[in-house]
XYZ file of N, CA and C in Angstrom:
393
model
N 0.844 -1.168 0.000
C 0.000 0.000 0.000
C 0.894 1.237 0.000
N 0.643 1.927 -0.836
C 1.370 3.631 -1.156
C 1.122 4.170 -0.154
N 1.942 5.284 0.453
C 1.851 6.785 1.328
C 0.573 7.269 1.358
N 0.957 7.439 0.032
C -0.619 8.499 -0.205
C -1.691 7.454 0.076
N -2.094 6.259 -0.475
C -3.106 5.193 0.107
C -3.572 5.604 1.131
N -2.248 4.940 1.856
C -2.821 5.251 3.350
C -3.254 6.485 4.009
N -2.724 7.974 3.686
C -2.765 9.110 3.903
C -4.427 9.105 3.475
N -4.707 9.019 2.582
C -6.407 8.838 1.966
C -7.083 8.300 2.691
N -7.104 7.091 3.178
C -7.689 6.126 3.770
C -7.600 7.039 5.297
N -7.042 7.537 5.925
C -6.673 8.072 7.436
C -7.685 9.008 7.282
N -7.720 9.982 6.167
C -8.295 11.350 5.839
C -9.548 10.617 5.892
N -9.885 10.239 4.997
C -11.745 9.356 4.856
C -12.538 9.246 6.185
N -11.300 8.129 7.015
C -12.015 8.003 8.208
C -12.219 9.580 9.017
N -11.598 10.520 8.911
C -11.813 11.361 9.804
C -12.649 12.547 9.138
N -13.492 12.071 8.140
C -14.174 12.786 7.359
C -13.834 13.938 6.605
N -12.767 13.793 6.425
C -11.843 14.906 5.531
C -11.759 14.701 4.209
N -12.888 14.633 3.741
C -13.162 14.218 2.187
C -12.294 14.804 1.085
N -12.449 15.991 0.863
C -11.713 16.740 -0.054
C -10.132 16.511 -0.055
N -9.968 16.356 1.060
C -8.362 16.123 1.408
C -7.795 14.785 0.985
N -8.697 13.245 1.143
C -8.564 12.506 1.164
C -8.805 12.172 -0.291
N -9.925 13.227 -1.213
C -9.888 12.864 -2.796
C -8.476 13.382 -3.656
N -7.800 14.268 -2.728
C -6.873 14.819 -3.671
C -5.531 13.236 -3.424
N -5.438 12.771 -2.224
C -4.812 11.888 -2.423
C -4.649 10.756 -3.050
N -6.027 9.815 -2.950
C -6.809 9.217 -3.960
C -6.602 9.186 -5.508
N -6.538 10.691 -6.151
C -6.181 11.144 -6.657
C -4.805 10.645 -7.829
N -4.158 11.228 -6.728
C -2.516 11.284 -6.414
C -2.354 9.742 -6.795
N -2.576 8.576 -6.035
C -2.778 7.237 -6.326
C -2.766 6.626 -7.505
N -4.029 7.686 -8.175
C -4.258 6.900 -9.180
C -3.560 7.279 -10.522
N -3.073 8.639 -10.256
C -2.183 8.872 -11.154
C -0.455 8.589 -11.385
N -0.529 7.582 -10.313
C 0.605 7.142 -10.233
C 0.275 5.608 -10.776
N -0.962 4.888 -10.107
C -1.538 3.386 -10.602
C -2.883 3.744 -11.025
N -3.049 3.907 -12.202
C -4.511 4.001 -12.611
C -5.797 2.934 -12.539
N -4.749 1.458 -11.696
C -5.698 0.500 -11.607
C -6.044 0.031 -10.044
N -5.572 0.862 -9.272
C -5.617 0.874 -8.029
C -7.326 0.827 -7.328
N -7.641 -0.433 -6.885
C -8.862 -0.651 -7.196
C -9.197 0.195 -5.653
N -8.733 0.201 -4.591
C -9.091 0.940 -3.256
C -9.040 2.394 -3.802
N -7.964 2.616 -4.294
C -8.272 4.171 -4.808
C -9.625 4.490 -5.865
N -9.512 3.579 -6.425
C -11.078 4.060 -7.338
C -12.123 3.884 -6.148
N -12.033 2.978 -5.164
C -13.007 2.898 -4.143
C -13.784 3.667 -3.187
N -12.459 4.306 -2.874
C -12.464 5.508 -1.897
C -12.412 6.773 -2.332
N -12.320 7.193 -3.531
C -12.421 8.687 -4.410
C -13.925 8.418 -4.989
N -14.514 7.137 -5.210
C -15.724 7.208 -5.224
C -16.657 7.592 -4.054
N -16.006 7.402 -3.191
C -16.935 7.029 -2.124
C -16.831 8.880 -1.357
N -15.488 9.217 -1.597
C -15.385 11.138 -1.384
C -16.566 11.819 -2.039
N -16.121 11.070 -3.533
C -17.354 12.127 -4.870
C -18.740 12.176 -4.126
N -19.037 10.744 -4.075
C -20.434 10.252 -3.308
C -20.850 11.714 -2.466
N -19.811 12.147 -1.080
C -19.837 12.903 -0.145
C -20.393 14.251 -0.787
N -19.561 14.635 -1.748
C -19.930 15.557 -2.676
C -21.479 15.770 -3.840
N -21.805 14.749 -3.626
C -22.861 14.492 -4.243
C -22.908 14.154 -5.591
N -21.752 13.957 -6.546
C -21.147 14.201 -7.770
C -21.526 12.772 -8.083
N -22.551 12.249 -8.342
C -23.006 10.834 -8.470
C -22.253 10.420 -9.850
N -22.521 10.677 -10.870
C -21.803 10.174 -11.886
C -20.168 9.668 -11.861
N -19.406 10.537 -11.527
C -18.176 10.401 -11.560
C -17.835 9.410 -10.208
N -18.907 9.578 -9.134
C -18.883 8.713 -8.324
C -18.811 7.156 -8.594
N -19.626 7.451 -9.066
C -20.060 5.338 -10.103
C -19.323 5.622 -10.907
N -18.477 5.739 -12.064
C -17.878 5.421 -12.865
C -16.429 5.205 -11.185
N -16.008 5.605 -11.010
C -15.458 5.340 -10.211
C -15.422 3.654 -9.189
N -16.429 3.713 -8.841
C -16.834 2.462 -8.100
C -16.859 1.132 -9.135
N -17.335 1.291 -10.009
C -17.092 0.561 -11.051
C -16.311 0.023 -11.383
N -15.548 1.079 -11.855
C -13.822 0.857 -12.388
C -13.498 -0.433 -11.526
N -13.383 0.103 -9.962
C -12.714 -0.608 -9.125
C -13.512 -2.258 -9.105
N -15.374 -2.088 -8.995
C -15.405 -3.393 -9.024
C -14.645 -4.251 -10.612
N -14.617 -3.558 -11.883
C -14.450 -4.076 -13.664
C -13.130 -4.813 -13.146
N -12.068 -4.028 -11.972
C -10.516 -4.369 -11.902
C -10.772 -5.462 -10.690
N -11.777 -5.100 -10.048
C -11.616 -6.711 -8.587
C -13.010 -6.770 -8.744
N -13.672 -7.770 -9.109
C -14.940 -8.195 -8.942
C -15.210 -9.311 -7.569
N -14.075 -9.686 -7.344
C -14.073 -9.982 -6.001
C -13.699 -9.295 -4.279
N -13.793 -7.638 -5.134
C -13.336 -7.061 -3.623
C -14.911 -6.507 -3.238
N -15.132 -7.160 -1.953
C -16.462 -6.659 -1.013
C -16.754 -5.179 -1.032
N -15.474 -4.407 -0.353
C -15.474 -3.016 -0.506
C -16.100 -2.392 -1.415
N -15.606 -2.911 -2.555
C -16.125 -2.158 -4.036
C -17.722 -2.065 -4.257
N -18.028 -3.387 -4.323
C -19.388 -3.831 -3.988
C -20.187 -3.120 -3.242
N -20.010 -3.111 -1.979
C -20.749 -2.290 -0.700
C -20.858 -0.779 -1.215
N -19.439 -0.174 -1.597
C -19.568 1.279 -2.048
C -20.222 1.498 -3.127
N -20.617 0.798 -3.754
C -21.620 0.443 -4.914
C -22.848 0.942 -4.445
N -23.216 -0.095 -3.932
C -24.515 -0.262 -2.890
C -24.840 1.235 -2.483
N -23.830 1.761 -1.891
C -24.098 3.213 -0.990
C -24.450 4.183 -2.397
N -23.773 4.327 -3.305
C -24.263 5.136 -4.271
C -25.586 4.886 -4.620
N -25.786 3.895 -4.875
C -27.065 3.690 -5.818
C -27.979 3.418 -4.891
N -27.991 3.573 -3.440
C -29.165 3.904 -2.725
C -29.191 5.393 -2.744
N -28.297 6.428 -2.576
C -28.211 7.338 -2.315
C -29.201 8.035 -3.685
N -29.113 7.135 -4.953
C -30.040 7.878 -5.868
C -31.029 7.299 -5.949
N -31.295 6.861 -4.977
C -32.403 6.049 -4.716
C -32.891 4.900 -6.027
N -32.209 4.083 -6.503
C -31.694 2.810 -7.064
C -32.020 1.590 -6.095
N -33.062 1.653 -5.371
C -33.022 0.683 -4.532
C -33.000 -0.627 -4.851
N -33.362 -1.235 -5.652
C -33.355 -2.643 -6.032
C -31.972 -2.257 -6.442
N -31.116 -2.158 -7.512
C -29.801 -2.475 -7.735
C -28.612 -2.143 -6.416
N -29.007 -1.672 -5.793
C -28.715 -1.413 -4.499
C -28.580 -2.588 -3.487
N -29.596 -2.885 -3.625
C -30.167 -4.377 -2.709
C -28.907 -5.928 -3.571
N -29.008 -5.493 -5.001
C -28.579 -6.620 -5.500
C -26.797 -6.672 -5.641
N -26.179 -5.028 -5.410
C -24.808 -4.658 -5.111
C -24.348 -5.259 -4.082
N -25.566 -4.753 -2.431
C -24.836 -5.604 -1.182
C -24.672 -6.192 -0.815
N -25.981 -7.526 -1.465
C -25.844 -9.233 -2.026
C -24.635 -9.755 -2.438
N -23.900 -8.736 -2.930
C -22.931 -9.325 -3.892
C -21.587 -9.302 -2.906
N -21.887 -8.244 -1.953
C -21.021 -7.989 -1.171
C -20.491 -9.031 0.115
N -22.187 -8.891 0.350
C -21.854 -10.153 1.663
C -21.797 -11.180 0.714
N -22.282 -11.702 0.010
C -21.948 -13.120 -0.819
C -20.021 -13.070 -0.609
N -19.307 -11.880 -0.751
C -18.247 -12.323 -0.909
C -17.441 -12.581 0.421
N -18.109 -11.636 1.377
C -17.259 -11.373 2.980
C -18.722 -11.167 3.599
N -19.106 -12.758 4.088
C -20.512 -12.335 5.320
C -20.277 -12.312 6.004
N -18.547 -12.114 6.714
C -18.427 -12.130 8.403
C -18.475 -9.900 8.705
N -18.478 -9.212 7.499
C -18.503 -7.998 7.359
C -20.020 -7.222 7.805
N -20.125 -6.939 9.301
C -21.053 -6.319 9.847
C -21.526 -5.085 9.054
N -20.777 -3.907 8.446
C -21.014 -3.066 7.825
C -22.047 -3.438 6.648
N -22.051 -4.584 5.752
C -22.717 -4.957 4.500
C -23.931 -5.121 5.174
N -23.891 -6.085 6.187
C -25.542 -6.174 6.981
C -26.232 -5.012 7.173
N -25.447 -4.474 8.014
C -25.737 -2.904 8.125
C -26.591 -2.407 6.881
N -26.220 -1.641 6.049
C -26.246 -1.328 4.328
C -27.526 -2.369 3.903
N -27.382 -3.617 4.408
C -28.579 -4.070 3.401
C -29.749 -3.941 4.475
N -29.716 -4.061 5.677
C -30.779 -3.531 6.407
C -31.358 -2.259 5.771
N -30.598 -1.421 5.660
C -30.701 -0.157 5.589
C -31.590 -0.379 4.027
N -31.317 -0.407 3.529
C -32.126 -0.491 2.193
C -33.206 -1.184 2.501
N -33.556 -2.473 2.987
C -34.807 -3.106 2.865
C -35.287 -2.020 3.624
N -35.058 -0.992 4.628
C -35.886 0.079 5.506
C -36.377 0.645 4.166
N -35.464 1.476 3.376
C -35.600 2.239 2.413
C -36.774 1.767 1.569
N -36.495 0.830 0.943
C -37.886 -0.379 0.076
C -38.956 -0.109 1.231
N -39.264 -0.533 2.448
C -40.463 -0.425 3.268
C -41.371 0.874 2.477
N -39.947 1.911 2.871
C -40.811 3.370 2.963
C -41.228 3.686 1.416
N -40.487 3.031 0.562
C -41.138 3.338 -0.851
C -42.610 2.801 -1.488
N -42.422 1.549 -0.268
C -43.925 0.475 -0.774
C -44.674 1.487 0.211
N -44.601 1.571 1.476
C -45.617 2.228 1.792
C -46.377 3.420 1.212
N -45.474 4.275 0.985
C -45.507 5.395 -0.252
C -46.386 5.403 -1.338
N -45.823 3.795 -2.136
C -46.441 3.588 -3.223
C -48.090 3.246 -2.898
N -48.167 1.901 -1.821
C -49.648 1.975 -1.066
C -50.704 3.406 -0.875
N -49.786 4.221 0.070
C -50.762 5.687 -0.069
C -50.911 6.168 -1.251
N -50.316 5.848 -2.157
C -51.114 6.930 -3.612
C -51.872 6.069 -4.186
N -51.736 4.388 -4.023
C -52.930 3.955 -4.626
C -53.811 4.040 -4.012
N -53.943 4.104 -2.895
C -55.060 4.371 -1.905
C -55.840 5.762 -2.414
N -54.698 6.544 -2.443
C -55.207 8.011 -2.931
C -56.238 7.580 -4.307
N -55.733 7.061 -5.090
C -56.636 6.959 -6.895
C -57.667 6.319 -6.445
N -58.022 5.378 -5.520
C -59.491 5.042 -5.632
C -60.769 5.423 -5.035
């Protein structure tokens, strides 16, 4: 793992997004296939709200490790965030399918089936509403 990696990864956790994308960054312009760095500069953009560049990002990283959980899960977080809930649901599947001892993925997919609740209910009140 690179300097800067880790310097990114330190920044992330302490919610220092911007700081932690320029390193990220830095990473990838040194390894453009650096699948944690596409992981975690996705997951900054995300912060930013910059959804597109976010997922092409997350992507990348799952196209280069289709077996890293991380990638997967940060998947998941985008595409709930645009409210994508079913592909969402089927990202964090993919996640714990790969690492189910990873409390965080449970987490995340709880969190979405909440999300699905509140959309069916939603959807219930307006049909209720038309008749």
């Amino acid at each position: 793992m690179s300097a800067a990696l880790d310097r990114g990864l330190m920044l992330y956790q302490q919610n220092r997004y911007e700081l932690a994308e320029t390193e990220f960054r830095q990473v990838l312009a040194d390894d453009p296939e650096d699948t944690y760095a596409h992981t975690f500069l996705g997951l900054c953009l995300l912060e930013r709200k910059e959804y597109r560049p976010a997922t092409e990002h997350v992507e990348r990283a799952i196209h280069l490790a289709p077996d890293m959980g991380i990638a997967h899960w940060a998947h998941s977080r985008i595409l709930l965030e645009r409210n994508y809930v079913d592909p969402a649901l089927r990202a964090i599947q993919e996640a714990i399918r790969l690492e189910p001892e990873n409390a965080d993925y449970h987490a995340q997919e709880s969190a979405i089936y909440l999300e699905k609740s509140k959309w069916q209910d939603a959807l219930n009140a307006a049909e209720q509403g038309l008749q």
